Coordinates of C-alpha atoms in Angstrom, one line a residue:
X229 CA -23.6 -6.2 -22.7
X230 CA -23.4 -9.7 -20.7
X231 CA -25.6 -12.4 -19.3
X232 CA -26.7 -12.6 -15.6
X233 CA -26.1 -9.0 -14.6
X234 CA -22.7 -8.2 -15.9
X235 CA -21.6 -11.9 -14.8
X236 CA -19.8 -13.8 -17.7
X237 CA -20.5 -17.4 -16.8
X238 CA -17.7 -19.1 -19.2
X239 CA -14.7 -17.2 -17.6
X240 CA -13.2 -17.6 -14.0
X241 CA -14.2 -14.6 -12.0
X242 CA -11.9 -11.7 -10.4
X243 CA -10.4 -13.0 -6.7
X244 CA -8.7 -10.7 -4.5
X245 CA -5.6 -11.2 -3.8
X246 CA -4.3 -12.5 0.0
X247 CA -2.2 -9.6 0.7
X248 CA -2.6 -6.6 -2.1
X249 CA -5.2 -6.1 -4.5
X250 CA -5.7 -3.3 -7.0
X251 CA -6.3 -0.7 -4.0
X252 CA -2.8 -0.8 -3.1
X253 CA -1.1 -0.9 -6.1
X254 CA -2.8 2.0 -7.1
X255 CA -1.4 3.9 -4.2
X256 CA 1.8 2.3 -4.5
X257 CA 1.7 3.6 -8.4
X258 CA 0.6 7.3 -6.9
X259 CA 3.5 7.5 -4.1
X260 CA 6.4 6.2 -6.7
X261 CA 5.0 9.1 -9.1
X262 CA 5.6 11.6 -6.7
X263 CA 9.1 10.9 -5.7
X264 CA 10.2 9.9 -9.3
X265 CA 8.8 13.7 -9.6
X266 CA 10.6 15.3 -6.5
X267 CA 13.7 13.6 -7.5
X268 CA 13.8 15.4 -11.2
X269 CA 14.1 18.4 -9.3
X270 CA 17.1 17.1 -7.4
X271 CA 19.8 18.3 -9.9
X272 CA 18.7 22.4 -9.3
X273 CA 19.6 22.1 -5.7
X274 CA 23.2 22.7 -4.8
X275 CA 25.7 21.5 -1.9
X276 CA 24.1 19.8 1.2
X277 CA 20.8 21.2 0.5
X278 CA 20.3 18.4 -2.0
X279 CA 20.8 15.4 0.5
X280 CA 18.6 17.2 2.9
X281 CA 16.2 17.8 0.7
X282 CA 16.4 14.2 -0.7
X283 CA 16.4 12.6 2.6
X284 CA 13.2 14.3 4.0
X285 CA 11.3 13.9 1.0
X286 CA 11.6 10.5 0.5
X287 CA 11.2 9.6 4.2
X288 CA 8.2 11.9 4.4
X289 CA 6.7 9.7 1.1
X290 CA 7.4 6.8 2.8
X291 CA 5.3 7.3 5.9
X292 CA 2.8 8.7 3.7
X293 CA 2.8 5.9 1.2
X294 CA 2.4 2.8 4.6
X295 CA -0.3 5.3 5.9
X296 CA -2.7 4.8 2.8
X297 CA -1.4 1.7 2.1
X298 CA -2.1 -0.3 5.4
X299 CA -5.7 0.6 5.2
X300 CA -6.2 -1.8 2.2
X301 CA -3.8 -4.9 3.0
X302 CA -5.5 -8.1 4.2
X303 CA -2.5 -9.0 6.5
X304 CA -2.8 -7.0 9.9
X305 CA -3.4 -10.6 11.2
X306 CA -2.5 -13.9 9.3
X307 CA -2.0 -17.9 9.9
X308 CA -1.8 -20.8 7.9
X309 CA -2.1 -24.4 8.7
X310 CA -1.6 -27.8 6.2
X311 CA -4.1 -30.5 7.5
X312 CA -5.7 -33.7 5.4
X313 CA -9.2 -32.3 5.2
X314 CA -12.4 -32.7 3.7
X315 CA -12.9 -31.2 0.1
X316 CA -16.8 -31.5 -0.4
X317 CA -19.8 -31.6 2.2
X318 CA -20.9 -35.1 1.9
X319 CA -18.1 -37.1 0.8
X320 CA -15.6 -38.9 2.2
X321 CA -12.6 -38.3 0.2
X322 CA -9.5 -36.3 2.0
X323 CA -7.7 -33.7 0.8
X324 CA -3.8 -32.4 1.7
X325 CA -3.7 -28.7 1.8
X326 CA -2.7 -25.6 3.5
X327 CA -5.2 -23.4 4.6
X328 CA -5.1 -20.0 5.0
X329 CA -6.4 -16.9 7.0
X330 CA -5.9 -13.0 6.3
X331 CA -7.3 -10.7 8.5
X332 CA -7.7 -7.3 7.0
X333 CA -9.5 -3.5 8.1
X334 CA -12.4 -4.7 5.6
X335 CA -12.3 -8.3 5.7
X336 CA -11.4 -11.8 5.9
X337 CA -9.3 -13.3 3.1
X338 CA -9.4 -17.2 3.1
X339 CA -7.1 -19.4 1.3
X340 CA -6.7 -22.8 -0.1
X341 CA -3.8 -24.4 -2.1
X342 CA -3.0 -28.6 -2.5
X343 CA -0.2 -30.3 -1.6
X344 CA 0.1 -31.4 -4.7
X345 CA -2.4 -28.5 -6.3
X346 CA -3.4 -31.4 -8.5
X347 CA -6.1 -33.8 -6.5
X348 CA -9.0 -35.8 -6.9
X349 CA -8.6 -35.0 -10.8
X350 CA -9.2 -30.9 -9.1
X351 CA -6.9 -27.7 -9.4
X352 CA -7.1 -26.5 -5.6
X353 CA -5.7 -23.3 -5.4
X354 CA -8.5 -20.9 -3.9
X355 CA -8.8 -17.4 -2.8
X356 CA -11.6 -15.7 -1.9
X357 CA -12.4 -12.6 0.0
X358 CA -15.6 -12.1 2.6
X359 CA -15.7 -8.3 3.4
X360 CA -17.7 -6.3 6.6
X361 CA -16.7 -3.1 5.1
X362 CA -18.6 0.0 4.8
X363 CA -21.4 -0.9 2.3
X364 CA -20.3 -4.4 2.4
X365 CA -22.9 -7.4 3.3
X366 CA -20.9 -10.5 4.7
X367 CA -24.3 -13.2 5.2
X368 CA -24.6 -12.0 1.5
X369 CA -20.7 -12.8 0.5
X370 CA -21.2 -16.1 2.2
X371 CA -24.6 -17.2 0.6
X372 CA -22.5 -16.4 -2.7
X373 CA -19.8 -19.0 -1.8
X374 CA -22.3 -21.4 -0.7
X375 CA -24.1 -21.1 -4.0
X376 CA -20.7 -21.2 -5.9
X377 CA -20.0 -24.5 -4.2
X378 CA -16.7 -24.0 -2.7
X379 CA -14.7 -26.3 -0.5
X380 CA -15.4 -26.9 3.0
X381 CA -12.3 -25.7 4.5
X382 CA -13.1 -22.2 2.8
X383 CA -17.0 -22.3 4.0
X384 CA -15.6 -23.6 7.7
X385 CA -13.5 -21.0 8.2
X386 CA -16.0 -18.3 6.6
X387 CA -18.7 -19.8 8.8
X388 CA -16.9 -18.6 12.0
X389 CA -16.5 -14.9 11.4
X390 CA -20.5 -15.0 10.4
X391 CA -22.5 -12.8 12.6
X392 CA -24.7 -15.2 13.7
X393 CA -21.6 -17.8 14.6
X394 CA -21.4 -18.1 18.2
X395 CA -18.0 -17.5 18.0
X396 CA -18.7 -13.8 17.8
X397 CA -15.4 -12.3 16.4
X398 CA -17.2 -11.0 13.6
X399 CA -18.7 -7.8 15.8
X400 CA -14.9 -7.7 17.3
X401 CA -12.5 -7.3 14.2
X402 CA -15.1 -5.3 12.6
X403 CA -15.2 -2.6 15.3
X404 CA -11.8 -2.9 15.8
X405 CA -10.7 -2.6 11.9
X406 CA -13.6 -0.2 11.2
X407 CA -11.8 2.3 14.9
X408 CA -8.2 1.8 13.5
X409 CA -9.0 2.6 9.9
X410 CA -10.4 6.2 11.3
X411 CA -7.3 6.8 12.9
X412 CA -5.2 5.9 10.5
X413 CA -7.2 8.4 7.8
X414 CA -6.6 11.5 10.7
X415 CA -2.9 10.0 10.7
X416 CA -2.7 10.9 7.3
X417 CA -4.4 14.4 7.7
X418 CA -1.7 15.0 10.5
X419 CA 1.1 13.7 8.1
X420 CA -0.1 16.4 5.1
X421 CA 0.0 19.0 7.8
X422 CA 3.4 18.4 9.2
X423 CA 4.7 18.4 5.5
X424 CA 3.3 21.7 5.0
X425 CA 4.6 23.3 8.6
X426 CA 8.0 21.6 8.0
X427 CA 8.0 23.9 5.2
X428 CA 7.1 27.3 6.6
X429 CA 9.7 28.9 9.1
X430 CA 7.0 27.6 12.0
X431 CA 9.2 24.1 12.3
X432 CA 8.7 23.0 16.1
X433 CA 4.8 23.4 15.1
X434 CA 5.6 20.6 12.0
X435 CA 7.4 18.3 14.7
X436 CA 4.6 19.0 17.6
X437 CA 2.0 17.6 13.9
X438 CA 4.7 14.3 13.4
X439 CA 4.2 13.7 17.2
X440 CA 0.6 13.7 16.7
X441 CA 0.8 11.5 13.5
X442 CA 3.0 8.9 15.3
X443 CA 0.4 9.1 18.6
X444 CA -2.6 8.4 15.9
X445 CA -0.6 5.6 14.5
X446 CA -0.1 3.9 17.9
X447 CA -4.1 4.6 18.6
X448 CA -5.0 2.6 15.4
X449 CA -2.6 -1.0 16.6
X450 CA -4.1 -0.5 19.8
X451 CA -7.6 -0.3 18.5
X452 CA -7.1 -3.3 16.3
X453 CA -4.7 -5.3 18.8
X454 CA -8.1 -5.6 21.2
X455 CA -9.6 -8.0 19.2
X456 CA -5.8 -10.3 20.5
X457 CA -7.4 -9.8 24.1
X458 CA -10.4 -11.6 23.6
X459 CA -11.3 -15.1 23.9
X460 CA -10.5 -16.6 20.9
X461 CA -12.4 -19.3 18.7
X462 CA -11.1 -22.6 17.9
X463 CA -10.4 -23.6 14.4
X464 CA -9.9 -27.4 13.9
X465 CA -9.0 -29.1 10.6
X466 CA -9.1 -32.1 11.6
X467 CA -6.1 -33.0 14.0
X468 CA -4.5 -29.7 13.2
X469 CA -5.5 -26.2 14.4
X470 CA -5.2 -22.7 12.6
X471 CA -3.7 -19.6 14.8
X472 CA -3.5 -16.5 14.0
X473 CA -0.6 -14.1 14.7
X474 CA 0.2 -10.1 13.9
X475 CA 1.1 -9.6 10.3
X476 CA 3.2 -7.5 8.5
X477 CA 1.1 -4.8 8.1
X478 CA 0.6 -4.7 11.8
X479 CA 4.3 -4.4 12.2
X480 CA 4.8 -1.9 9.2
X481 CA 2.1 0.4 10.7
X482 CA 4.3 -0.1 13.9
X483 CA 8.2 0.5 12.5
X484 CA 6.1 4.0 10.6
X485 CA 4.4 5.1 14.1
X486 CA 7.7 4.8 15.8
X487 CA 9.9 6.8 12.8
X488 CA 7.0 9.7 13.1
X489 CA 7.9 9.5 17.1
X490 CA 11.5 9.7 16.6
X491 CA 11.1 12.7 14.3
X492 CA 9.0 14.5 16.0
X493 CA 11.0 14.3 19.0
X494 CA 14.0 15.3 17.1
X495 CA 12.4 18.6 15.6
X496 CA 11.2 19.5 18.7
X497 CA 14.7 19.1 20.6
X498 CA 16.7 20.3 17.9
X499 CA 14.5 23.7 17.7
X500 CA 15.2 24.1 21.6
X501 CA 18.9 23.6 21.6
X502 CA 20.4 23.8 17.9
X503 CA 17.4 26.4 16.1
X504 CA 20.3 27.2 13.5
X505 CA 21.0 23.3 12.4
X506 CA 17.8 22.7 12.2
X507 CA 17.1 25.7 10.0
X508 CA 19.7 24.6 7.5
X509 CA 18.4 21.0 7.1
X510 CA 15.3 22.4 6.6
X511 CA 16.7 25.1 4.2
X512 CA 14.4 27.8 5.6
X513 CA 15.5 30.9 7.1
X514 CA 14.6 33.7 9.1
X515 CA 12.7 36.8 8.2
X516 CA 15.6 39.9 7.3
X517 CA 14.3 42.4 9.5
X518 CA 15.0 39.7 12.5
X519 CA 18.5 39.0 11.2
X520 CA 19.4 42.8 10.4
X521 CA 18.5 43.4 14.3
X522 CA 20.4 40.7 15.4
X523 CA 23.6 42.1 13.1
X524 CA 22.6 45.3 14.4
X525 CA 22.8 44.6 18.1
X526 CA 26.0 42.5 17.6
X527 CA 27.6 45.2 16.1
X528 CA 26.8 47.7 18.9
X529 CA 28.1 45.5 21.8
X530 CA 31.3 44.9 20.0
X531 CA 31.7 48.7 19.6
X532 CA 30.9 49.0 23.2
X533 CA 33.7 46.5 24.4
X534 CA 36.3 48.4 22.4
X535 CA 35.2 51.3 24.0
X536 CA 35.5 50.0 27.0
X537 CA 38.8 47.9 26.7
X538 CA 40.5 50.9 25.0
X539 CA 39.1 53.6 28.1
X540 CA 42.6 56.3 28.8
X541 CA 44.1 54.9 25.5
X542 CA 46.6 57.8 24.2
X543 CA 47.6 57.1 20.6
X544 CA 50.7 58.9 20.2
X545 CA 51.1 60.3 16.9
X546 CA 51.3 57.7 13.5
X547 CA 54.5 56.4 11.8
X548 CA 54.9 58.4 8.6
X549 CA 53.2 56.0 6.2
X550 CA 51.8 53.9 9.0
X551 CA 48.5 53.0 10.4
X552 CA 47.6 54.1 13.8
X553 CA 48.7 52.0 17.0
X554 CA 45.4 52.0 18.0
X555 CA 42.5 52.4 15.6
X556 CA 39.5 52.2 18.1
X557 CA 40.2 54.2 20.4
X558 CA 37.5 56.7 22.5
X559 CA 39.2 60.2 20.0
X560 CA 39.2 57.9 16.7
X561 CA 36.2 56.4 17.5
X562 CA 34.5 60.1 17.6
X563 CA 36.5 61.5 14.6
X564 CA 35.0 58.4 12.4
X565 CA 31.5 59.0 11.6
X566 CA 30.9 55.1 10.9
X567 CA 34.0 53.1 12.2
X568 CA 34.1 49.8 10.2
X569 CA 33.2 47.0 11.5
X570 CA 34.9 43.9 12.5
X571 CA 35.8 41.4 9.9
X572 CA 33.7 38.8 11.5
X573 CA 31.1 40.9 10.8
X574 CA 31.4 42.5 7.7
X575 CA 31.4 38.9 6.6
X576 CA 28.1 38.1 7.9
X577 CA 26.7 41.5 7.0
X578 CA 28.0 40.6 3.4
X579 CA 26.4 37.1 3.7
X580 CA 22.7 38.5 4.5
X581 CA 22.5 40.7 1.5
X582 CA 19.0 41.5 2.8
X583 CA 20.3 44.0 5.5

């Protein structure tokens, strides 16, 4: 049990961080898991199937992995500026610091650090995190602040993502970050489906589900990178002014949307014109019944072309000890209940032990 609600006055509270916060190293922790599991398994596969199979799990973990992760990062849109500010409403004294902004799917992360951190007999190195989120009150995040007394470059910048600011950006990044993060959750239902069709004989249907994934993808920047087109709202630190730019999240959301393309456009075109590679990096195979027709039918028209190529053929009588001149022709061909194949043949009827 604690004082003031759960609220232990003597100790410094929990800050999110700028760029990852528990969220994503949880995921992080989750995705590492599962490939440190898939690659125990490595050592049962044999030949090429294990590089394949390496190669497409760990790829499909990664696109996976950036697809969770992005949706908890406070970077899709960052800037920093260092300007001699203000440190306290009503004072005089100057400050030299860098100021930060971090524009997230949730929220706003604003940042402060001194140039020295040591001024004004003050450590000033702040972090602190205003969310719109789902369930999330932002007026009520920035009362907090005010009643925690923190610096007026923090409280400037927080005061012009308020609602009632007449800078109006608020409304923008939060429709934009609340459209993207939906996409980017049916991105993630598209990638489990592709990983389970890429796994099932069906694979032009898994690349057809990456093309969808990567499309989703490209919907969620779009959806965000509307907030770039409109007008935007000045903030001044004194001489200097703070700009925002496309973070790294932005771009890793980007470099994942375009790898999902590229796959997907490889499965797709490698199912139309090489079926059989594709099949083997895959390591799935047809059903028997197909490939016992196919062997089947093979078999027939090869019998047919001897039959035809040998048409008039007189074998004159064998060599004592010898084989015949001509082993398939029309007469042998009738005398042999079930002539033997070729050897090209018998070695892929020997290879699909099925048939």
């Amino acid at each position: 049990m604690s004082l003031f609600d759960g609220i232990y006055p003597f100790y410094p509270q929990k800050r999110k961080a700028a760029v990852f916060d528990v969220s994503t190293i949880i995921v992080v922790v989750v995705f590492l898991t599962l490939a440190c599991s898939f690659l125990l398994i490595t050592p049962g596969i044999r030949g090429r199937a294990r590089l394949y199979w390496t190669l497409r799990v760990l790829l499909s973990l990664a696109m996976g992995a950036v697809i969770v992760v992005v949706q908890f990062t406070g970077d899709w849109q960052s800037g920093w500026v260092r300007a001699n500010t203000s440190y306290k409403s009503f004072s005089p004294a100057l400050v030299s610091a860098e100021v930060g902004l971090h524009v997230g799917l949730a929220g706003v992360n604003i940042t402060l650090l001194g140039a020295p951190v040591q001024q004004l007999n003050e450590t000033i190195d702040y972090n602190e995190f205003f969310s719109w989120g789902l369930g999330a009150d932002y007026e009520q995040s920035y009362v907090a602040g005010l009643q925690k007394g923190l610096p007026s470059p923090i409280l400037y910048v927080a005061e012009k993502f308020r609602a009632r600011s007449p800078c109006g950006v608020q409304g923008q990044y939060r429709s934009a970050g609340h459209y993207a993060s939906i996409t980017l959750w049916v991105a993630f239902c598209t990638w489990l489906l592709s990983n389970v069709l890429l796994s099932t004989p069906a694979l032009v249907y898994g690349g057809y589900s990456l093309l969808l994934t990567a499309a989703f993808l490209l919907i969620s920047l779009l959806s965000f990178a509307t907030v770039r087109t409109a007008l935007s709202c000045p903030i001044r630190l004194g001489p200097a002014a703070l700009h925002t730019a496309y973070g790294g999240s932005f771009w890793l959301t980007l470099a994942v949307g375009l790898l999902c393309l590229l796959a997907g456009v490889a499965v797709v075109l490698l199912h139309r014109f090489e079926p059989d590679l594709l099949k083997t990096f895959f390591d799935v195979r047809g059903e028997p019944a197909a490939e016992c027709r196919e062997v089947i039918e093979e078999c027939r028209e090869v019998i047919e072309e001897c039959r035809e190529g040998t048409e008039g053929c007189r074998s004159p009588a064998p060599p004592s000890g010898g084989p015949a001149p001509c082993a398939l022709c029309p007469g042998t061909l009738q005398r042999e209940a079930s002539p033997a194949p070729p050897p090209e043949l018998a070695a892929k009827g020997q290879s699909r032990s099925s048939c």
